[in-house]
mmCIF file of C-alpha atoms (C1' of nucleotides) in Angstrom:
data_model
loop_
_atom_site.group_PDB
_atom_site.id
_atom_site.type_symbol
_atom_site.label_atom_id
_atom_site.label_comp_id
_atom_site.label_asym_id
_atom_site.label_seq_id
_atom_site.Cartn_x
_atom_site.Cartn_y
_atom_site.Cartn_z
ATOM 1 C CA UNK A 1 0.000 0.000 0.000
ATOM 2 C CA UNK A 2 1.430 3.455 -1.230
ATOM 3 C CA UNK A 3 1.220 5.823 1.541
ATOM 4 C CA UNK A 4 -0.173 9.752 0.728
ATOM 5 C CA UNK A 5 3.348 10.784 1.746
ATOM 6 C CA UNK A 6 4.835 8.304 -0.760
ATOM 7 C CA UNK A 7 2.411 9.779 -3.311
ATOM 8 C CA UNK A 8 2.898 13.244 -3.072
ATOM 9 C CA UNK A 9 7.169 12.353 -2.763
ATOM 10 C CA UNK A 10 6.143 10.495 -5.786
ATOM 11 C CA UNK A 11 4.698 13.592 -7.512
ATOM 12 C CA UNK A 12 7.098 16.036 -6.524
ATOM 13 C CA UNK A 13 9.875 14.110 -8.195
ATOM 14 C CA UNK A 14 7.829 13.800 -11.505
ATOM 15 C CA UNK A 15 7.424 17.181 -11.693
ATOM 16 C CA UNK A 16 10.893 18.069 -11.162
ATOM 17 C CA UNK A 17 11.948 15.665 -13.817
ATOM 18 C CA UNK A 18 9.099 16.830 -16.531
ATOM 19 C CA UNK A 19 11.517 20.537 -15.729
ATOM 20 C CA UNK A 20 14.226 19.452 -16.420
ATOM 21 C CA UNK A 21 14.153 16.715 -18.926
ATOM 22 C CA UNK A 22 14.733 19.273 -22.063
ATOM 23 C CA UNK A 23 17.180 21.347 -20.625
ATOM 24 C CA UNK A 24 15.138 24.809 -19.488
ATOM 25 C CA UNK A 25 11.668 23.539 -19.915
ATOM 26 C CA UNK A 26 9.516 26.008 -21.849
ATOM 27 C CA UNK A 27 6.422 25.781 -19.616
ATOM 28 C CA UNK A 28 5.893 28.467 -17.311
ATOM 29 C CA UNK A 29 7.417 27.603 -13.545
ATOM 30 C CA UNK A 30 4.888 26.689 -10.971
ATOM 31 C CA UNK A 31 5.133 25.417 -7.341
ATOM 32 C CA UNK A 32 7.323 27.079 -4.907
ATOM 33 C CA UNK A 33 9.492 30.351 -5.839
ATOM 34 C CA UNK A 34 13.423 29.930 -5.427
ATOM 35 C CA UNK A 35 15.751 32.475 -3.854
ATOM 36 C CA UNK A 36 17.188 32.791 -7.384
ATOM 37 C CA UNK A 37 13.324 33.841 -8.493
ATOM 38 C CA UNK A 38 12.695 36.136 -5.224
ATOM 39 C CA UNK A 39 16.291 37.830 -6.093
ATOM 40 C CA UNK A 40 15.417 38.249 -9.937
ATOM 41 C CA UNK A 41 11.577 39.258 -9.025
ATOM 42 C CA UNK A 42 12.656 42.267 -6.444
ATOM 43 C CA UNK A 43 15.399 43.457 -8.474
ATOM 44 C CA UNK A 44 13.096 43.780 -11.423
ATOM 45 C CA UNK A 45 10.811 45.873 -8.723
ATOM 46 C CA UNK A 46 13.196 47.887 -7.490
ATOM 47 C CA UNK A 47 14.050 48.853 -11.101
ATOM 48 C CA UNK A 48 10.767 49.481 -12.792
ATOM 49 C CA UNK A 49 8.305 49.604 -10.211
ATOM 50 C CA UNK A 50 5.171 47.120 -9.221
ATOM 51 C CA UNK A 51 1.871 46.639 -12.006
ATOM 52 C CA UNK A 52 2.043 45.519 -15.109
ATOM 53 C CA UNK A 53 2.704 42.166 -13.974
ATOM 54 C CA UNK A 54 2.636 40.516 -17.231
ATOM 55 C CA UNK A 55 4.973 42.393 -18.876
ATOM 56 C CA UNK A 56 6.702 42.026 -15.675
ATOM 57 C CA UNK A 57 6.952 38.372 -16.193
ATOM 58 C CA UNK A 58 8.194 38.164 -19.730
ATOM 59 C CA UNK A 59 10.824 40.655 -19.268
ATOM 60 C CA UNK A 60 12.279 39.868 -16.178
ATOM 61 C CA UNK A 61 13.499 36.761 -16.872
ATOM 62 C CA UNK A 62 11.127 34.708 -14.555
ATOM 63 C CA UNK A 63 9.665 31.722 -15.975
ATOM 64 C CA UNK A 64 6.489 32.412 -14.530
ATOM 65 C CA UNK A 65 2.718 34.284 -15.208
ATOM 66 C CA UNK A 66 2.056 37.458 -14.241
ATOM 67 C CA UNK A 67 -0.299 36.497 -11.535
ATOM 68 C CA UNK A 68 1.962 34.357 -10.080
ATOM 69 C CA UNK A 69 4.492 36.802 -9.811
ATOM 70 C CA UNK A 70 1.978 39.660 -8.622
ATOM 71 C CA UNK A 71 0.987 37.255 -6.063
ATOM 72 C CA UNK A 72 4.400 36.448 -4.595
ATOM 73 C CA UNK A 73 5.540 39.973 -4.461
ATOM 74 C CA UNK A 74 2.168 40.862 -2.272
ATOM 75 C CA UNK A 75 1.757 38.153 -0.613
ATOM 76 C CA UNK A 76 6.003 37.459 0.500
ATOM 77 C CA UNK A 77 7.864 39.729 -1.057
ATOM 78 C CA UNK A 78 6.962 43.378 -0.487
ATOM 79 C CA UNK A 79 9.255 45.120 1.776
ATOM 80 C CA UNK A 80 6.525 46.140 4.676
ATOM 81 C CA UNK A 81 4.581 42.601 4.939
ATOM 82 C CA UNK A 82 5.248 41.325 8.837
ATOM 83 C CA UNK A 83 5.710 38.514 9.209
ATOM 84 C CA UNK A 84 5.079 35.597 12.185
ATOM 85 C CA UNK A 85 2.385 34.907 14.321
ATOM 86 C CA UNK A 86 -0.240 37.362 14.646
ATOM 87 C CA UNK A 87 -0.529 38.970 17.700
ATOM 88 C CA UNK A 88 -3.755 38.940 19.856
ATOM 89 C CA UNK A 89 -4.321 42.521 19.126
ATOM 90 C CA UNK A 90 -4.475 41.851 15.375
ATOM 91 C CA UNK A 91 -6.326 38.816 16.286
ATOM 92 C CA UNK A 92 -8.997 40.623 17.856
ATOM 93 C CA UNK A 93 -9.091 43.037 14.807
ATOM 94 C CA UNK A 94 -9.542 40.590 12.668
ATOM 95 C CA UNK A 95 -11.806 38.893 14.452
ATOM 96 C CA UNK A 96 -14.053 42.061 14.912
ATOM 97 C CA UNK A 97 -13.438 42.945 11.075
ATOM 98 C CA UNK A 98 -14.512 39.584 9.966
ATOM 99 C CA UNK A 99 -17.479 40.143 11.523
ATOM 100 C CA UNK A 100 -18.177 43.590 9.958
ATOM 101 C CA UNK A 101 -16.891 42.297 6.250
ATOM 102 C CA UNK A 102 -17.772 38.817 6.043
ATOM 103 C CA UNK A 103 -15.023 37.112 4.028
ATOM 104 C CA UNK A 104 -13.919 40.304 2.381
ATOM 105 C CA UNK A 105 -10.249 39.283 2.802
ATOM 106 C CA UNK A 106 -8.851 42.086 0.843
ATOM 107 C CA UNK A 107 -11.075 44.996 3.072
ATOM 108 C CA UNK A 108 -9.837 43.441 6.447
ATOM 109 C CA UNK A 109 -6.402 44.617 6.001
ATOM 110 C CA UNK A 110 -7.466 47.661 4.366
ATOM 111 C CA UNK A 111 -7.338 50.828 5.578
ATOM 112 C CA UNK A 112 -3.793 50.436 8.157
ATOM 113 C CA UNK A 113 -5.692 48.147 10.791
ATOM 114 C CA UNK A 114 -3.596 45.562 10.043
ATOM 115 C CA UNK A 115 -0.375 47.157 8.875
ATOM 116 C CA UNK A 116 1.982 44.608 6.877
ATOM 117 C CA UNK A 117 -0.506 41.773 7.357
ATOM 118 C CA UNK A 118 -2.307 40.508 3.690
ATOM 119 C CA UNK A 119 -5.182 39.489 2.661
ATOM 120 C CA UNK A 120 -4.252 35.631 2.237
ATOM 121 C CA UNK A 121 -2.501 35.235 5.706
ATOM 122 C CA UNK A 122 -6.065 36.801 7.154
ATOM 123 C CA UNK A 123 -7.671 34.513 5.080
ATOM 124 C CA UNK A 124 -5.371 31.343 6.144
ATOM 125 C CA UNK A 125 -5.905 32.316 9.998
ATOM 126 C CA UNK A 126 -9.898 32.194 9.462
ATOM 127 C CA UNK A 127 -9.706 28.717 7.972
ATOM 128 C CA UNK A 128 -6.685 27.157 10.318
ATOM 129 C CA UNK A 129 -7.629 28.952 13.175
ATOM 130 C CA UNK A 130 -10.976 30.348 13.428
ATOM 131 C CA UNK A 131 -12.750 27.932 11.096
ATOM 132 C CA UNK A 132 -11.388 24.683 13.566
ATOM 133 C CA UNK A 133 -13.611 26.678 16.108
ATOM 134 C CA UNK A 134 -16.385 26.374 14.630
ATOM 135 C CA UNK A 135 -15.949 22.690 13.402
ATOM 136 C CA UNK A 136 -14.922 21.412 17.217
ATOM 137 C CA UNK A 137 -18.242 23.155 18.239
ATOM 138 C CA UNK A 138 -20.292 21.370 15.229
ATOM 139 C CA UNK A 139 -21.843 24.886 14.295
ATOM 140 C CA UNK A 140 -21.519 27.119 11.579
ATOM 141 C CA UNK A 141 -18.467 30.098 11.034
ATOM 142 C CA UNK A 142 -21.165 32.028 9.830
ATOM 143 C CA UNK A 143 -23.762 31.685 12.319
ATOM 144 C CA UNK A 144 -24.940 34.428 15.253
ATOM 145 C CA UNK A 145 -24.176 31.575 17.277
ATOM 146 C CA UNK A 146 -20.515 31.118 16.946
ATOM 147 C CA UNK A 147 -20.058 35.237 16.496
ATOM 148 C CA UNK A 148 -21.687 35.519 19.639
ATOM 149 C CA UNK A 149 -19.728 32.946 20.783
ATOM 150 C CA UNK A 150 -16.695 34.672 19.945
ATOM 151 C CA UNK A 151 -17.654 38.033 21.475
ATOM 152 C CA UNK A 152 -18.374 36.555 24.604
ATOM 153 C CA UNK A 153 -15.318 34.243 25.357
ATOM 154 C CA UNK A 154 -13.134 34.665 22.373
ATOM 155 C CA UNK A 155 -12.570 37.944 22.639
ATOM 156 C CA UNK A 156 -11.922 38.750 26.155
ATOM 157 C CA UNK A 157 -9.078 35.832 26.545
ATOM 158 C CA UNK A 158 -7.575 37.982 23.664
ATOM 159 C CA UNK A 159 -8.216 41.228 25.244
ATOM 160 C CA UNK A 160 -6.457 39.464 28.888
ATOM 161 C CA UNK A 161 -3.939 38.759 27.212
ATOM 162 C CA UNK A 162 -3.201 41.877 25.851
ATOM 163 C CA UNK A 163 -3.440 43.859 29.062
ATOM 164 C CA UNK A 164 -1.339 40.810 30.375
ATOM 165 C CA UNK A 165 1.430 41.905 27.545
ATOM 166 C CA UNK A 166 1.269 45.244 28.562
ATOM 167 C CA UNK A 167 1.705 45.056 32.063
ATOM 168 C CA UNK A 168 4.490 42.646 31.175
ATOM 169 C CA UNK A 169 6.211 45.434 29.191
ATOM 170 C CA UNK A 170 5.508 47.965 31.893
ATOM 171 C CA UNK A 171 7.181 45.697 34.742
ATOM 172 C CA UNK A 172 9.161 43.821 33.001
ATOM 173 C CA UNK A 173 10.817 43.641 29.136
ATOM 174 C CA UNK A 174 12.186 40.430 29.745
ATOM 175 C CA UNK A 175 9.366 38.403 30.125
ATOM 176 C CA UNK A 176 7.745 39.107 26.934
ATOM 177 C CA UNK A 177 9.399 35.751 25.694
ATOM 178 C CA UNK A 178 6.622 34.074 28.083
ATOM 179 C CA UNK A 179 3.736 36.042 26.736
ATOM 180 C CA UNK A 180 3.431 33.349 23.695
ATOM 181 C CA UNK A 181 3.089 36.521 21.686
ATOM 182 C CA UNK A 182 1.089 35.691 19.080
ATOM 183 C CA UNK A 183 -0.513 32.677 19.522
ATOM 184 C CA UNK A 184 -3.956 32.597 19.904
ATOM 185 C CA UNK A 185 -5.287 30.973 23.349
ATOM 186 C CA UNK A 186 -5.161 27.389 23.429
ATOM 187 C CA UNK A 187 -6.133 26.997 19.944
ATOM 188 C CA UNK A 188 -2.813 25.869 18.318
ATOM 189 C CA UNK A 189 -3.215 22.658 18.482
ATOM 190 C CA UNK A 190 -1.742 22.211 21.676
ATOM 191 C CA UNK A 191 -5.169 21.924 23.019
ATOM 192 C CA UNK A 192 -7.375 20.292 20.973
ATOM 193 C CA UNK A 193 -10.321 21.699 23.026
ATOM 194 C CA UNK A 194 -12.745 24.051 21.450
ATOM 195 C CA UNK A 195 -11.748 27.484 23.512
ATOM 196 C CA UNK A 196 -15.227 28.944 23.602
ATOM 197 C CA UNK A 197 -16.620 26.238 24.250
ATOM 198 C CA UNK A 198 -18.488 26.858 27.693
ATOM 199 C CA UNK A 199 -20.210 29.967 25.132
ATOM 200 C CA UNK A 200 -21.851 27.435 23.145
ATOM 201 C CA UNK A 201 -22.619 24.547 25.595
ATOM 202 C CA UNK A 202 -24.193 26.289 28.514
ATOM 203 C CA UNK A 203 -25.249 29.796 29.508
ATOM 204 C CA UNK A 204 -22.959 30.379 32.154
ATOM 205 C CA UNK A 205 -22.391 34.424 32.771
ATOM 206 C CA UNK A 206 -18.593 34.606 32.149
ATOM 207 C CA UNK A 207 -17.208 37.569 34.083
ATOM 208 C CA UNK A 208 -16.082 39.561 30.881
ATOM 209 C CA UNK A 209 -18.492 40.674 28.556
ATOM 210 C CA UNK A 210 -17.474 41.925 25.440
ATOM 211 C CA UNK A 211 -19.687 44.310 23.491
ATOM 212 C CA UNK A 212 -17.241 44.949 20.651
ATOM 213 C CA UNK A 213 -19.937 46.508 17.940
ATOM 214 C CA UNK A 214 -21.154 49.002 20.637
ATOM 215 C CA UNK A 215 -17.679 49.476 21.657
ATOM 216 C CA UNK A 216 -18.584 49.701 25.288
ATOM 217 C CA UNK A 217 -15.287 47.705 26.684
ATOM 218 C CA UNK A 218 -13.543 49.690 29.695
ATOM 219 C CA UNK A 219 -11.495 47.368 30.789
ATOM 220 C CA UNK A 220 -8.185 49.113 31.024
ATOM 221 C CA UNK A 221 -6.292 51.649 29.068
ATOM 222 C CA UNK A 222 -5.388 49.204 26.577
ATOM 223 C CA UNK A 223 -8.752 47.866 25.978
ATOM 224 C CA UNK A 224 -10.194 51.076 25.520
ATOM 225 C CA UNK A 225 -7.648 52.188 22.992
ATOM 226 C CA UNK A 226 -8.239 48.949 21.330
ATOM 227 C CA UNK A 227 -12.406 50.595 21.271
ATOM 228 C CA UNK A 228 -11.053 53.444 19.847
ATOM 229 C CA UNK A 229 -9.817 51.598 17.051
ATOM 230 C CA UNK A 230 -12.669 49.890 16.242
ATOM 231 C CA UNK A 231 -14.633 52.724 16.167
ATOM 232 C CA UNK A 232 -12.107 53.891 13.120
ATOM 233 C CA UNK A 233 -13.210 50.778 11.482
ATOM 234 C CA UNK A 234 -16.038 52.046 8.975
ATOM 235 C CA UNK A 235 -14.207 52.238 5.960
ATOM 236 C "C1'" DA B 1 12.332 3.461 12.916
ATOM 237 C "C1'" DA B 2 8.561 3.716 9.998
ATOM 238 C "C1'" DT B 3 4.238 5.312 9.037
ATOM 239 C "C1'" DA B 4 0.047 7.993 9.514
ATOM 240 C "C1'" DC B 5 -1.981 12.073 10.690
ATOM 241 C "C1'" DC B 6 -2.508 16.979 11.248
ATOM 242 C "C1'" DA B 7 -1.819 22.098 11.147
ATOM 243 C "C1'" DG B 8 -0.069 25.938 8.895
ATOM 244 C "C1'" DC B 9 0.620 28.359 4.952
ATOM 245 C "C1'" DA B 10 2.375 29.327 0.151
ATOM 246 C "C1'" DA B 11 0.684 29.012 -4.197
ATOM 247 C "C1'" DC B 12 -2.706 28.001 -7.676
ATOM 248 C "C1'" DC B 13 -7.349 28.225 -9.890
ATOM 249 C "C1'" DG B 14 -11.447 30.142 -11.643
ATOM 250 C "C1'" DC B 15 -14.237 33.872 -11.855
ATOM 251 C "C1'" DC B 16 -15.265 38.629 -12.559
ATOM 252 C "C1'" DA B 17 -14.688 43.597 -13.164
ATOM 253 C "C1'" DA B 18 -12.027 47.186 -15.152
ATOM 254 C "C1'" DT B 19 -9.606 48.915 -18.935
ATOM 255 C "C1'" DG B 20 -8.066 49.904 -23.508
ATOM 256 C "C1'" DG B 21 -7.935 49.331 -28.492
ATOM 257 C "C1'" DC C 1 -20.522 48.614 -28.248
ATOM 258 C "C1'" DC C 2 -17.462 44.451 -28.574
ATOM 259 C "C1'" DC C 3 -13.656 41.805 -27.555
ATOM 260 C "C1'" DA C 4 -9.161 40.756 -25.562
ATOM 261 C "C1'" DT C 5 -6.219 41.506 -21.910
ATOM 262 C "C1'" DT C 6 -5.061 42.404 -17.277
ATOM 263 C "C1'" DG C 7 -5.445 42.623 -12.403
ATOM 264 C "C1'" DG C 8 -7.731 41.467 -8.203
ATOM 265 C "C1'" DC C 9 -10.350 38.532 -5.224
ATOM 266 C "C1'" DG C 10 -12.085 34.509 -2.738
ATOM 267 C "C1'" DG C 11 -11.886 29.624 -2.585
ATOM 268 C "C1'" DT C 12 -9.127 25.633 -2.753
ATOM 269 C "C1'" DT C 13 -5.172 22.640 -3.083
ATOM 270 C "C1'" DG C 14 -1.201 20.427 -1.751
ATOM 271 C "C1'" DC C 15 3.557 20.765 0.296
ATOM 272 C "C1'" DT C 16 6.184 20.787 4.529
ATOM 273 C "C1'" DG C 17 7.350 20.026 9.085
ATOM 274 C "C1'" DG C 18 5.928 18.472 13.468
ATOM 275 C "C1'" DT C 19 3.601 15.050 16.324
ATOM 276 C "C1'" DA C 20 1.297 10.753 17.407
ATOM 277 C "C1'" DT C 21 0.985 5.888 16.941
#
DNA sequence: AATACCAGCAACCGCCAATGG
DNA sequence: CCCATTGGCGGTTGCTGGTAT
């Protein structure tokens, strides 16, 4: 029995071979972008500017389409994107946007609420993150349910944590390494229990109540600078 | 040690709107 | 207008690395 792994190894090897077999193969390059590519891709860039992405992609050099090229320089190349693990403040931005936009991906990040972050990495940390949610609950992304679900409980762990950074930072600097900046609480996996879950499967009044929409959290400084935000978010 | 499984994410695909000839 | 081309967007795929069995 052939294993997936074996498969995909299988594939992958193909693929490389149906490259190289006549030398430089005269199909356009697909699959993952080399640091020869990125190199060629940014110094074409930095010469004649981003658009025209076809053009782009014939004259550069790159084996590759326009959109493909368009899509790494936006999405990996680009000399503001951030990258690493979203913080709980973006988090809760996205998070709130989501639920203002739907799955708008390019809006979210519109606008400088998420400064560096794109559309697709938004998108990914719906599906991986937010999405698993939903599924470990058995009810839908989409619903009032699991929004109000994620107002209640989500939100506030995020907003905890964020006060729990900054008094961190105000104490100490060297403990931000503990923080776990970034990771969103107890959903990575580590804990394969649904972390809103007491929101969906009884009515239990959790102390923190989060009225994000209505912006009517005064929790802290933080938190209400985090409102204050929000409130910019009509775009 | 080998294999299966899973999460995260980079990259692709298909569709559609905008634009220009 | 009409058509071809281009760029942008949202959905989806599949590769990779880590973990469990």
């Amino acid at each position: 029995m052939i294993s997936n792994k074996t498969k995909r190894i299988h594939k992958n090897i193909t693929s490389i071979n149906n490259s190289n077999e006549s030398g430089r193969s005269d199909e356009l390059r697909r699959g993952p972008w080399t640091l020869d590519e990125d190199n060629l891709l940014i110094q074409y860039i930095t010469c004649h500017g981003e658009g025209r992405w076809n053009s782009l992609a014939k004259y550069s050099g790159l084996n590759r389409t326009g959109k493909s090229c368009r899509l790494r320089w936006l999405n990996y190349l680009k000399p503001d994107i951030k990258r690493g693990n979203l913080t709980p403040r973006e988090q809760i931005l996205i998070l709130e946007l989501h639920s203002k936009w739907g799955n708008r991906w390019s809006i979210i990040p519109y606008g400088g609420h998420l400064p560096g972050r794109t559309d697709n990495e938004i998108k990914n940390y719906w599906r991986t993150r937010v999405q698993k949610q939903a599924r470990q609950l058995k009810i839908d992304s989409n619903s009032k349910k699991f929004l109000e679900a994620i107002r209640m409980h989500w939100m506030p762990r995020l907003l905890e944590k964020i006060e729990q950074n900054n008094n961190n930072n105000s104490s100490s600097s060297s403990s931000v390494a503990n923080n776990n900046q970034g990771e969103l609480p107890s959903s990575d996996g580590s804990n394969s229990k649904p972390i809103i879950s007491n929101a969906v499967n009884n009515n239990s009044s959790d102390v923190h109540t989060y009225t994000s929409s209505s912006i009517s959290v005064s929790r802290s400084r933080s938190i209400s600078s985090l409102a204050s935000i929000f409130s910019l978010s009509t775009i």
